[in-house]
CSV table of C-alpha atoms in Angstrom, one decimal:
chain,number,residue,atom,x,y,z
A,247,MET,CA,24.1,20.0,28.7
A,248,THR,CA,24.3,23.7,29.6
A,249,ASP,CA,27.4,25.8,29.4
A,250,ALA,CA,27.5,25.8,33.2
A,251,ALA,CA,27.6,22.1,33.3
A,252,ARG,CA,30.4,22.0,30.7
A,253,ALA,CA,32.4,24.4,32.9
A,254,ALA,CA,32.6,21.7,35.6
A,255,PRO,CA,33.8,18.1,35.1
A,256,GLU,CA,31.9,16.3,32.4
A,257,SER,CA,30.0,14.1,34.9
A,258,TYR,CA,28.2,17.2,36.2
A,259,ASP,CA,24.9,17.0,34.4
A,260,GLY,CA,21.9,19.0,35.5
A,261,ARG,CA,20.8,16.6,38.2
A,262,ARG,CA,24.2,16.1,39.8
A,263,ARG,CA,25.0,19.8,40.1
A,264,TRP,CA,21.6,20.4,41.8
A,265,GLN,CA,22.5,17.6,44.2
A,266,ALA,CA,25.9,19.2,44.9
A,267,LEU,CA,24.1,22.5,45.5
A,268,GLY,CA,21.7,20.8,48.0
A,269,VAL,CA,24.7,19.5,50.0
A,270,GLY,CA,26.2,23.0,50.0
A,271,LEU,CA,22.9,24.6,51.1
A,272,VAL,CA,22.6,22.2,54.0
A,273,ALA,CA,26.2,23.0,55.1
A,274,ALA,CA,25.5,26.8,54.8
A,275,PHE,CA,22.3,26.5,56.8
A,276,MET,CA,24.1,24.6,59.6
A,277,THR,CA,27.0,27.0,59.9
A,278,LEU,CA,24.9,30.2,59.6
A,279,LEU,CA,22.4,28.8,62.1
A,280,ASP,CA,25.1,28.7,64.8
A,281,ILE,CA,25.3,32.5,64.6
A,282,SER,CA,21.8,33.0,66.0
A,283,ILE,CA,20.8,29.7,67.7
A,284,VAL,CA,23.1,30.4,70.6
A,285,ASN,CA,21.4,33.6,71.5
A,286,VAL,CA,18.5,31.9,73.2
A,287,ALA,CA,20.8,29.4,74.9
A,288,ILE,CA,22.6,32.0,76.9
A,289,PRO,CA,20.4,31.7,80.1
A,290,SER,CA,20.7,27.9,80.0
A,291,LEU,CA,24.4,28.1,79.3
A,292,ASP,CA,24.9,30.5,82.2
A,293,ARG,CA,23.2,28.1,84.6
A,294,GLY,CA,25.1,25.0,83.2
A,295,LEU,CA,28.7,26.5,83.2
A,296,ASP,CA,28.4,29.4,85.6
A,297,ALA,CA,29.9,31.6,82.9
A,298,SER,CA,30.9,35.2,83.4
A,299,PRO,CA,29.5,38.0,81.2
A,300,ALA,CA,32.8,38.2,79.3
A,301,ASP,CA,32.7,34.4,78.7
A,302,LEU,CA,29.1,34.7,77.3
A,303,GLN,CA,30.1,37.6,75.1
A,304,TRP,CA,33.0,35.5,73.6
A,305,VAL,CA,30.7,32.5,73.1
A,306,LEU,CA,28.5,34.7,71.0
A,307,SER,CA,31.1,36.9,69.3
A,308,GLY,CA,34.1,34.6,69.1
A,309,TYR,CA,32.3,32.5,66.5
A,310,ALA,CA,31.5,35.5,64.3
A,311,LEU,CA,35.1,36.9,64.7
A,312,ALA,CA,36.8,33.6,63.6
A,313,PHE,CA,34.2,33.2,60.8
A,314,GLY,CA,35.0,36.6,59.4
A,315,LEU,CA,38.8,36.1,59.5
A,316,VAL,CA,38.8,32.9,57.5
A,317,LEU,CA,36.4,33.8,54.7
A,318,VAL,CA,38.7,35.4,52.0
A,319,PRO,CA,41.7,33.0,52.4
A,320,ALA,CA,39.3,30.1,52.4
A,321,GLY,CA,37.6,31.3,49.2
A,322,ARG,CA,41.0,31.8,47.5
A,323,PHE,CA,42.0,28.3,48.6
A,324,GLY,CA,38.9,26.8,46.9
A,325,ASP,CA,39.5,28.9,43.8
A,326,VAL,CA,43.1,27.5,43.4
A,327,HIS,CA,42.9,24.0,44.8
A,328,GLY,CA,39.3,23.0,44.2
A,329,ARG,CA,36.3,23.3,46.4
A,330,ARG,CA,35.8,19.7,47.5
A,331,ASN,CA,38.8,19.4,49.8
A,332,ALA,CA,38.2,22.7,51.4
A,333,PHE,CA,34.5,21.9,51.9
A,334,VAL,CA,34.9,18.5,53.3
A,335,PHE,CA,37.7,19.5,55.6
A,336,GLY,CA,35.7,22.5,56.8
A,337,ILE,CA,32.6,20.3,57.5
A,338,ALA,CA,34.7,17.7,59.3
A,339,MET,CA,36.2,20.4,61.5
A,340,PHE,CA,32.8,22.0,62.1
A,341,THR,CA,31.3,18.7,63.1
A,342,ALA,CA,34.2,17.8,65.5
A,343,THR,CA,34.2,21.3,67.1
A,344,SER,CA,30.4,21.1,67.6
A,345,ALA,CA,30.8,17.9,69.5
A,346,VAL,CA,33.6,19.4,71.6
A,347,ALA,CA,31.4,22.5,72.3
A,348,GLY,CA,28.5,20.3,73.4
A,349,LEU,CA,30.8,18.4,75.8
A,350,ALA,CA,32.3,21.5,77.3
A,351,GLN,CA,33.0,21.4,81.1
A,352,SER,CA,34.0,25.0,81.5
A,353,ALA,CA,33.4,28.4,79.9
A,354,THR,CA,37.0,28.6,78.6
A,355,TRP,CA,36.6,25.2,76.9
A,356,LEU,CA,33.4,26.3,75.2
A,357,VAL,CA,35.0,29.7,74.0
A,358,LEU,CA,37.9,27.9,72.4
A,359,ALA,CA,35.6,25.4,70.7
A,360,ARG,CA,33.5,28.3,69.4
A,361,LEU,CA,36.5,30.0,67.9
A,362,LEU,CA,37.5,26.8,66.1
A,363,GLN,CA,33.9,26.2,65.0
A,364,GLY,CA,33.7,29.7,63.6
A,365,ALA,CA,36.9,29.2,61.6
A,366,ALA,CA,35.5,26.0,60.2
A,367,ALA,CA,32.3,27.8,59.2
A,368,GLY,CA,34.4,30.4,57.4
A,369,LEU,CA,36.2,27.7,55.5
A,370,VAL,CA,32.9,26.1,54.3
A,371,ASN,CA,30.8,29.1,53.2
A,372,PRO,CA,32.8,30.6,50.3
A,373,GLN,CA,33.0,27.1,48.7
A,374,VAL,CA,29.2,27.1,48.5
A,375,THR,CA,29.0,30.5,46.7
A,376,GLY,CA,32.0,29.6,44.5
A,377,MET,CA,30.3,26.3,43.6
A,378,ILE,CA,27.3,28.2,42.3
A,379,GLN,CA,29.5,30.4,40.2
A,380,GLN,CA,31.3,27.3,38.9
A,381,LEU,CA,28.3,25.0,38.1
A,382,PHE,CA,25.9,27.7,36.8
A,383,GLN,CA,26.3,30.5,34.4
A,384,GLY,CA,24.6,33.8,33.7
A,385,PRO,CA,20.9,34.2,34.3
A,386,GLU,CA,20.6,30.6,35.5
A,387,ARG,CA,22.5,31.5,38.7
A,388,ALA,CA,19.5,33.4,39.9
A,389,ARG,CA,17.6,30.3,41.1
A,390,PRO,CA,20.5,28.8,43.1
A,391,PHE,CA,21.4,32.2,44.6
A,392,GLY,CA,17.7,32.5,45.5
A,393,LEU,CA,17.9,29.3,47.4
A,394,LEU,CA,21.1,30.3,49.1
A,395,GLY,CA,19.5,33.7,50.0
A,396,ALA,CA,16.6,31.8,51.5
A,397,THR,CA,19.0,29.6,53.4
A,398,ILE,CA,20.8,32.7,54.9
A,399,GLY,CA,17.5,34.4,55.8
A,400,ILE,CA,15.9,31.3,57.3
A,401,SER,CA,18.9,30.1,59.2
A,402,THR,CA,19.4,33.5,60.9
A,403,ALA,CA,15.7,33.9,61.7
A,404,ILE,CA,14.8,30.3,62.7
A,405,GLY,CA,17.9,29.9,64.9
A,406,PRO,CA,16.1,31.2,68.1
A,407,LEU,CA,13.1,28.9,67.4
A,408,LEU,CA,15.2,25.8,66.9
A,409,GLY,CA,17.3,26.7,69.9
A,410,GLY,CA,14.2,27.1,72.0
A,411,VAL,CA,12.9,23.7,71.0
A,412,LEU,CA,16.2,22.0,71.8
A,413,ILE,CA,16.5,23.7,75.1
A,414,ALA,CA,12.9,22.8,76.1
A,415,ALA,CA,13.7,19.2,75.2
A,416,GLY,CA,17.1,19.0,76.9
A,417,GLY,CA,16.1,20.9,80.1
A,418,PRO,CA,17.1,24.3,81.4
A,419,GLU,CA,20.5,23.3,82.7
A,420,HIS,CA,21.9,21.1,79.9
A,421,GLY,CA,19.6,22.0,77.0
A,422,TRP,CA,22.3,24.3,75.5
A,423,ARG,CA,24.4,21.2,74.8
A,424,TRP,CA,21.9,20.0,72.2
A,425,VAL,CA,22.3,23.3,70.4
A,426,PHE,CA,25.7,22.0,69.4
A,427,PHE,CA,25.1,18.2,69.3
A,428,VAL,CA,22.4,18.7,66.6
A,429,ASN,CA,25.2,19.6,64.1
A,430,VAL,CA,27.0,16.3,64.5
A,431,PRO,CA,24.7,13.8,62.5
A,432,VAL,CA,24.0,16.5,59.9
A,433,GLY,CA,27.7,17.3,59.5
A,434,ILE,CA,28.6,13.6,59.0
A,435,VAL,CA,26.1,13.2,56.2
A,436,ALA,CA,27.1,16.5,54.6
A,437,MET,CA,30.8,15.4,54.7
A,438,ILE,CA,30.1,12.1,53.0
A,439,LEU,CA,27.8,13.5,50.3
A,440,GLY,CA,30.1,16.5,49.8
A,441,TRP,CA,33.1,14.2,49.0
A,442,ARG,CA,30.9,12.3,46.4
A,443,LEU,CA,29.1,15.2,44.8
A,444,ILE,CA,31.1,18.5,44.9
A,445,PRO,CA,33.5,19.1,42.0
A,446,HIS,CA,37.2,18.7,42.9
A,447,ARG,CA,38.9,20.2,39.9
A,448,PRO,CA,39.7,24.0,40.1
A,449,VAL,CA,38.3,26.2,37.3
A,450,GLY,CA,40.5,28.1,35.0
A,451,GLN,CA,43.7,26.8,36.5
A,452,THR,CA,46.2,27.6,33.8
A,453,VAL,CA,49.1,29.2,35.8
A,454,ARG,CA,51.0,28.3,38.9
A,455,ARG,CA,49.7,30.4,41.8
A,456,ARG,CA,51.9,31.5,44.6
A,457,ALA,CA,50.9,31.9,48.2
A,458,ASP,CA,50.2,35.5,49.5
A,459,PRO,CA,51.1,35.3,53.2
A,460,VAL,CA,51.5,39.1,53.6
A,461,GLY,CA,48.0,39.6,52.1
A,462,VAL,CA,46.6,37.0,54.5
A,463,LEU,CA,48.3,38.6,57.5
A,464,LEU,CA,47.2,42.2,56.6
A,465,LEU,CA,43.6,41.2,56.0
A,466,GLY,CA,43.5,39.1,59.2
A,467,VAL,CA,44.9,41.9,61.3
A,468,GLY,CA,42.7,44.6,59.7
A,469,VAL,CA,39.5,42.6,60.2
A,470,THR,CA,40.5,41.7,63.8
A,471,LEU,CA,41.2,45.3,64.7
A,472,LEU,CA,37.8,46.3,63.3
A,473,LEU,CA,35.8,43.5,65.0
A,474,LEU,CA,37.5,43.3,68.4
A,475,PRO,CA,36.2,46.6,69.9
A,476,MET,CA,32.7,45.7,68.7
A,477,VAL,CA,32.6,42.2,70.2
A,478,GLN,CA,34.2,43.4,73.4
A,479,ARG,CA,32.2,46.6,73.7
A,480,GLU,CA,30.6,45.6,77.1
A,481,GLN,CA,33.8,44.2,78.6
A,482,TRP,CA,36.4,46.8,77.6
A,483,HIS,CA,35.4,50.0,79.4
A,484,GLY,CA,36.5,53.4,78.3
A,485,PRO,CA,36.8,55.0,74.8
A,486,ALA,CA,40.4,53.8,74.1
A,487,LYS,CA,39.1,50.6,72.5
A,488,TRP,CA,37.6,52.5,69.6
A,489,LEU,CA,41.1,53.6,68.6
A,490,LEU,CA,41.4,50.1,67.1
A,491,LEU,CA,38.9,51.0,64.4
A,492,PRO,CA,41.0,53.6,62.6
A,493,ALA,CA,44.0,51.2,63.1
A,494,GLY,CA,42.0,48.5,61.4
A,495,LEU,CA,41.0,50.8,58.5
A,496,ILE,CA,44.6,51.9,58.0
A,497,THR,CA,45.7,48.2,58.0
A,498,LEU,CA,43.0,47.4,55.3
A,499,VAL,CA,44.3,50.3,53.2
A,500,GLY,CA,47.7,48.7,53.5
A,501,PHE,CA,46.2,45.4,52.4
A,502,THR,CA,44.7,47.1,49.4
A,503,LEU,CA,48.0,48.6,48.4
A,504,TRP,CA,49.8,45.4,48.9
A,505,GLU,CA,47.3,43.4,46.8
A,506,ARG,CA,47.7,45.9,43.9
A,507,ARG,CA,51.4,45.4,44.0
A,508,TYR,CA,51.3,41.7,44.4
A,509,ALA,CA,48.9,41.5,41.4
A,510,ARG,CA,51.9,42.4,39.1
A,511,GLN,CA,53.7,39.2,40.2
A,512,GLY,CA,50.7,36.8,40.1
A,513,PRO,CA,47.1,36.4,41.2
A,514,PRO,CA,46.6,38.0,44.6
A,515,LEU,CA,44.7,36.8,47.6
A,516,PHE,CA,41.9,39.2,46.6
A,517,ASP,CA,41.7,41.2,43.4
A,518,VAL,CA,40.9,44.7,44.6
A,519,GLY,CA,40.0,45.5,41.0
A,520,LEU,CA,36.6,43.8,41.7
A,521,PHE,CA,35.6,47.0,43.6
A,522,ARG,CA,35.9,48.9,40.2
A,523,VAL,CA,33.0,46.7,39.1
A,524,GLN,CA,29.9,48.8,40.0
A,525,SER,CA,27.6,45.8,40.6
A,526,TYR,CA,30.1,44.3,43.0
A,527,ALA,CA,31.1,47.5,44.8
A,528,LEU,CA,27.5,48.7,45.4
A,529,GLY,CA,26.2,45.3,46.1
A,530,ALA,CA,28.9,44.7,48.8
A,531,LEU,CA,28.0,48.1,50.3
A,532,ILE,CA,24.3,47.2,50.4
A,533,ALA,CA,25.1,43.9,52.0
A,534,LEU,CA,27.4,45.5,54.7
A,535,SER,CA,24.7,48.0,55.6
A,536,TYR,CA,21.8,45.6,55.5
A,537,PHE,CA,23.4,43.0,57.7
A,538,GLY,CA,24.3,45.8,60.1
A,539,GLY,CA,20.6,46.3,60.8
A,540,PHE,CA,19.3,42.8,59.9
A,541,THR,CA,21.3,40.7,62.4
A,542,ALA,CA,20.8,43.1,65.3
A,543,ILE,CA,17.0,42.7,65.1
A,544,PHE,CA,17.1,39.1,66.4
A,545,PHE,CA,19.7,40.0,69.1
A,546,ILE,CA,17.6,42.7,70.7
A,547,PHE,CA,14.3,41.0,70.2
A,548,THR,CA,15.5,37.8,72.0
A,549,LEU,CA,16.8,39.9,74.9
A,550,TYR,CA,13.6,41.9,75.1
A,551,LEU,CA,11.4,38.8,75.1
A,552,GLN,CA,13.4,36.6,77.4
A,553,THR,CA,15.2,38.9,79.8
A,554,GLY,CA,12.8,41.9,79.7
A,555,LEU,CA,9.4,40.2,79.5
A,556,GLY,CA,10.2,36.7,80.9
A,557,TYR,CA,9.1,34.7,77.9
A,558,SER,CA,10.7,31.2,77.5
A,559,ALA,CA,13.3,30.5,74.9
A,560,LEU,CA,10.7,28.5,72.9
A,561,VAL,CA,8.1,31.4,72.9
A,562,ALA,CA,10.9,33.8,72.0
A,563,GLY,CA,11.8,31.6,69.0
A,564,LEU,CA,8.2,31.3,67.9
A,565,ALA,CA,7.8,35.0,68.0
A,566,ILE,CA,10.4,35.4,65.2
A,567,THR,CA,8.9,32.6,63.0
A,568,PRO,CA,6.8,35.0,60.9
A,569,PHE,CA,9.9,36.8,59.8
A,570,ALA,CA,11.5,33.4,58.9
A,571,LEU,CA,8.4,32.3,56.9
A,572,GLY,CA,8.2,35.5,55.0
A,573,SER,CA,11.9,35.4,54.2
A,574,ALA,CA,11.7,31.8,53.0
A,575,VAL,CA,8.9,32.4,50.5
A,576,ALA,CA,10.2,35.8,49.3
A,577,SER,CA,13.7,34.5,48.8
A,578,ALA,CA,12.6,31.7,46.5
A,579,ILE,CA,10.5,34.1,44.5
A,580,GLY,CA,13.1,36.9,44.5
A,581,GLY,CA,15.8,34.5,43.1
A,582,ARG,CA,13.6,33.7,40.1
A,583,ILE,CA,12.6,37.3,39.2
A,584,VAL,CA,15.8,39.2,40.0
A,585,ASN,CA,17.0,39.1,36.4
A,586,ARG,CA,13.8,40.7,35.3
A,587,PHE,CA,13.7,43.6,37.8
A,588,GLY,CA,17.3,44.0,38.9
A,589,ARG,CA,18.2,46.4,41.7
A,590,PRO,CA,14.7,47.9,42.0
A,591,LEU,CA,13.6,44.6,43.5
A,592,VAL,CA,16.3,44.9,46.2
A,593,ALA,CA,15.2,48.5,46.9
A,594,ALA,CA,11.6,47.4,47.2
A,595,GLY,CA,12.6,44.7,49.7
A,596,LEU,CA,14.7,47.2,51.7
A,597,LEU,CA,11.7,49.5,51.9
A,598,ALA,CA,9.5,46.7,53.1
A,599,VAL,CA,11.9,45.8,55.9
A,600,VAL,CA,12.2,49.4,57.0
A,601,VAL,CA,8.3,49.8,57.0
A,602,GLY,CA,7.9,46.4,58.8
A,603,LEU,CA,10.3,47.3,61.6
A,604,GLY,CA,8.6,50.7,62.0
A,605,LEU,CA,5.3,48.9,62.4
A,606,VAL,CA,6.7,46.6,65.0
A,607,ALA,CA,7.8,49.6,67.1
A,608,LEU,CA,4.4,51.2,66.5
A,609,ALA,CA,2.5,48.0,67.5
A,610,ILE,CA,4.4,47.8,70.9
A,611,GLU,CA,3.7,51.5,71.5
A,612,VAL,CA,-0.1,51.4,70.8
A,613,ALA,CA,-0.7,48.0,72.5
A,614,PRO,CA,1.7,47.9,75.5
A,615,HIS,CA,-0.3,45.3,77.4
A,616,ALA,CA,-1.0,42.9,74.5
A,617,PRO,CA,1.1,39.7,74.0
A,618,VAL,CA,4.2,40.9,72.1
A,619,PRO,CA,4.4,37.8,69.9
A,620,TRP,CA,0.9,38.4,68.6
A,621,VAL,CA,1.0,42.1,67.9
A,622,THR,CA,4.4,41.9,66.2
A,623,ALA,CA,3.5,38.9,63.9
A,624,ALA,CA,2.1,40.7,60.9
A,625,PRO,CA,4.8,43.5,60.7
A,626,LEU,CA,7.5,40.9,61.2
A,627,LEU,CA,6.0,38.9,58.3
A,628,LEU,CA,6.2,42.1,56.1
A,629,ALA,CA,9.8,42.6,57.2
A,630,GLY,CA,10.6,39.0,56.5
A,631,ILE,CA,9.1,39.2,53.0
A,632,GLY,CA,11.2,42.3,52.4
A,633,SER,CA,14.4,40.6,53.6
A,634,GLY,CA,13.8,37.7,51.2
A,635,LEU,CA,13.8,40.2,48.4
A,636,VAL,CA,17.1,41.7,49.5
A,637,ILE,CA,19.6,38.9,50.4
A,638,ALA,CA,19.2,36.6,47.5
A,639,PRO,CA,18.7,39.1,44.7
A,640,ASN,CA,21.5,41.4,46.0
A,641,GLN,CA,23.9,38.5,46.1
A,642,THR,CA,23.0,37.4,42.6
A,643,LEU,CA,23.5,41.0,41.2
A,644,THR,CA,26.7,41.5,43.3
A,645,LEU,CA,28.4,38.4,42.0
A,646,SER,CA,27.0,38.4,38.5
A,647,GLU,CA,30.1,40.0,36.9
A,648,VAL,CA,32.7,38.2,39.1
A,649,PRO,CA,34.9,35.9,37.0
A,650,VAL,CA,34.6,32.2,38.0
A,651,PRO,CA,38.3,31.8,38.9
A,652,GLN,CA,37.8,34.6,41.5
A,653,ALA,CA,34.3,33.4,42.7
A,654,GLY,CA,35.5,32.1,46.0
A,655,SER,CA,37.6,35.1,47.1
A,656,GLY,CA,35.0,37.5,45.8
A,657,ALA,CA,32.2,35.7,47.7
A,658,GLY,CA,34.5,35.6,50.7
A,659,MET,CA,35.1,39.3,50.7
A,660,LEU,CA,31.4,39.9,50.3
A,661,GLN,CA,30.7,37.7,53.4
A,662,THR,CA,33.5,39.3,55.3
A,663,GLY,CA,31.7,42.6,54.8
A,664,GLN,CA,28.5,41.0,56.1
A,665,ARG,CA,30.2,39.8,59.2
A,666,ILE,CA,31.8,43.2,59.9
A,667,GLY,CA,28.3,44.8,59.3
A,668,SER,CA,26.7,42.4,61.7
A,669,ALA,CA,29.2,43.1,64.4
A,670,ALA,CA,29.0,46.8,63.9
A,671,GLY,CA,25.2,46.7,63.9
A,672,ILE,CA,25.0,44.7,67.0
A,673,ALA,CA,27.5,47.0,68.8
A,674,ALA,CA,25.6,50.2,67.8
A,675,VAL,CA,22.1,48.8,68.3
A,676,GLY,CA,23.1,47.0,71.5
A,677,ALA,CA,24.6,50.2,72.9
A,678,VAL,CA,21.3,52.0,72.4
A,679,PHE,CA,19.3,49.1,73.8
A,680,PHE,CA,21.4,48.7,77.0
A,681,SER,CA,21.7,52.4,77.5
A,682,ALA,CA,17.9,52.8,77.4
A,683,VAL,CA,17.4,49.9,79.8
A,684,GLY,CA,20.0,51.2,82.2
A,685,SER,CA,18.6,54.8,82.3
A,686,ASP,CA,14.9,54.0,83.0
A,687,SER,CA,14.5,50.2,83.1
A,688,ASP,CA,11.8,50.4,80.5
A,689,TRP,CA,12.4,47.3,78.2
A,690,SER,CA,9.7,48.2,75.8
A,691,LYS,CA,11.1,51.7,75.2
A,692,ALA,CA,14.6,50.3,74.9
A,693,PHE,CA,13.5,47.8,72.3
A,694,GLU,CA,11.5,50.5,70.3
A,695,ARG,CA,14.5,52.9,70.2
A,696,SER,CA,17.0,50.2,69.2
A,697,LEU,CA,14.6,48.8,66.6
A,698,LEU,CA,14.4,52.2,65.0
A,699,VAL,CA,18.2,52.4,64.9
A,700,SER,CA,18.2,49.1,63.1
A,701,ALA,CA,15.7,50.4,60.6
A,702,GLY,CA,17.9,53.5,60.1
A,703,ILE,CA,20.9,51.4,59.3
A,704,ILE,CA,18.9,49.4,56.8
A,705,ALA,CA,17.7,52.7,55.3
A,706,LEU,CA,21.3,53.4,54.5
A,707,ALA,CA,21.3,50.3,52.3
A,708,LEU,CA,18.1,51.5,50.7
A,709,LEU,CA,19.9,54.8,49.9
A,710,VAL,CA,22.8,53.0,48.2
A,711,ALA,CA,20.3,50.9,46.1
A,712,LEU,CA,18.5,54.0,45.0
A,713,VAL,CA,21.8,55.6,43.9
A,714,ASP,CA,22.5,52.5,41.8
A,715,ILE,CA,19.0,52.6,40.3
A,716,PHE,CA,19.3,56.3,39.3
A,717,ARG,CA,22.8,55.7,37.9
A,718,HIS,CA,21.5,53.0,35.6
A,719,ARG,CA,18.6,55.2,34.5
A,720,ARG,CA,20.9,58.1,33.8
A,721,HIS,CA,23.1,55.9,31.6
A,722,ALA,CA,20.1,54.4,29.9
């Protein structure tokens, strides 16, 4: 038995911990899929519920907002009380709210269901990362983190394809309901297997831990103030909404100061000292920047294909498949070789993504009358391969020095940064996209410009990775 297996309950031999990981990956796939799968369902949902643009925006963004708010407290809960209870409760809540969303009879009903569904997803995801930290140690974490990275990349990229298939099967008016109903049978199975396989006992529980309600409140308010103007950018007119951003940053500074003070009394909600760990701080910054450009790609590509060019939801989903395939293969490989190559592997992946996105824009420019799914397939494959070498390896390196008792909250903060980056990226790239469409109604030009903005945001992550590489070489 390995050291990692001994860190968990004695019954967690090699086979059982991989089974527990498998359940966690299914849950992560299901919850992350719901971020992107709904994008292609918007036209169907609009017809089925006669939703307003504000309603549709909240259906998309409310999920991500609630997801981001819950991550750190949920991770801390799993650290202190054990991951099984949090995981099973989160999956049960996610399954129930998926069914409620699928049965929605009004836009308001659906928005409320999406908010609860996002909170449930935020409860589940830190338990998966924390479970990897708990059941695996040192270099052997690379493979499970590689699988988790593949799950993140594939779920985000394949969402439009699966959504297109479900909408085609369910019909244009009610096909959107199956986007939510598909979670129900998978969630029931994950809930049963999670109760049987996921370790219940907390790790390193030697002292009584007090609650930190002030920390929870400050973090929640800070994240909300940052995300709200981004998710409401199209509905809240005027520049006043952007004043919430500095207010959010000030609140998060207050959260940091409070957590430092609270740490003198007992373990805080989140140990801000983790940001003094170079691997964690730089990895979190890379993740924030990368997800700012990465998530926006699928948002604008789906709009371009369906609304701008009139492709069906199924064809729009198929067009993104090369990215998903490249990401799947590269994630599995990247997770195995990250310990050998370190941060340069991440930098190589980021460079491949930037080059691939540039080639997508070039292909549309030089072949304006060719079918877009065909001319973009090869560059999207390259970008997908690069993405697979970023997400999983960066997550492995970022969490490599995080102590196991802080694994859940550390992973929760990392994912909170990813959600903030996604919202900021979609806001910035979407603003460029809609501005270009509104000025000259040229959907291809709008897509090219916004795609280059996405590539520029990802280039910032590449710059951070290069700084880390040069820092290591200087020390060496």
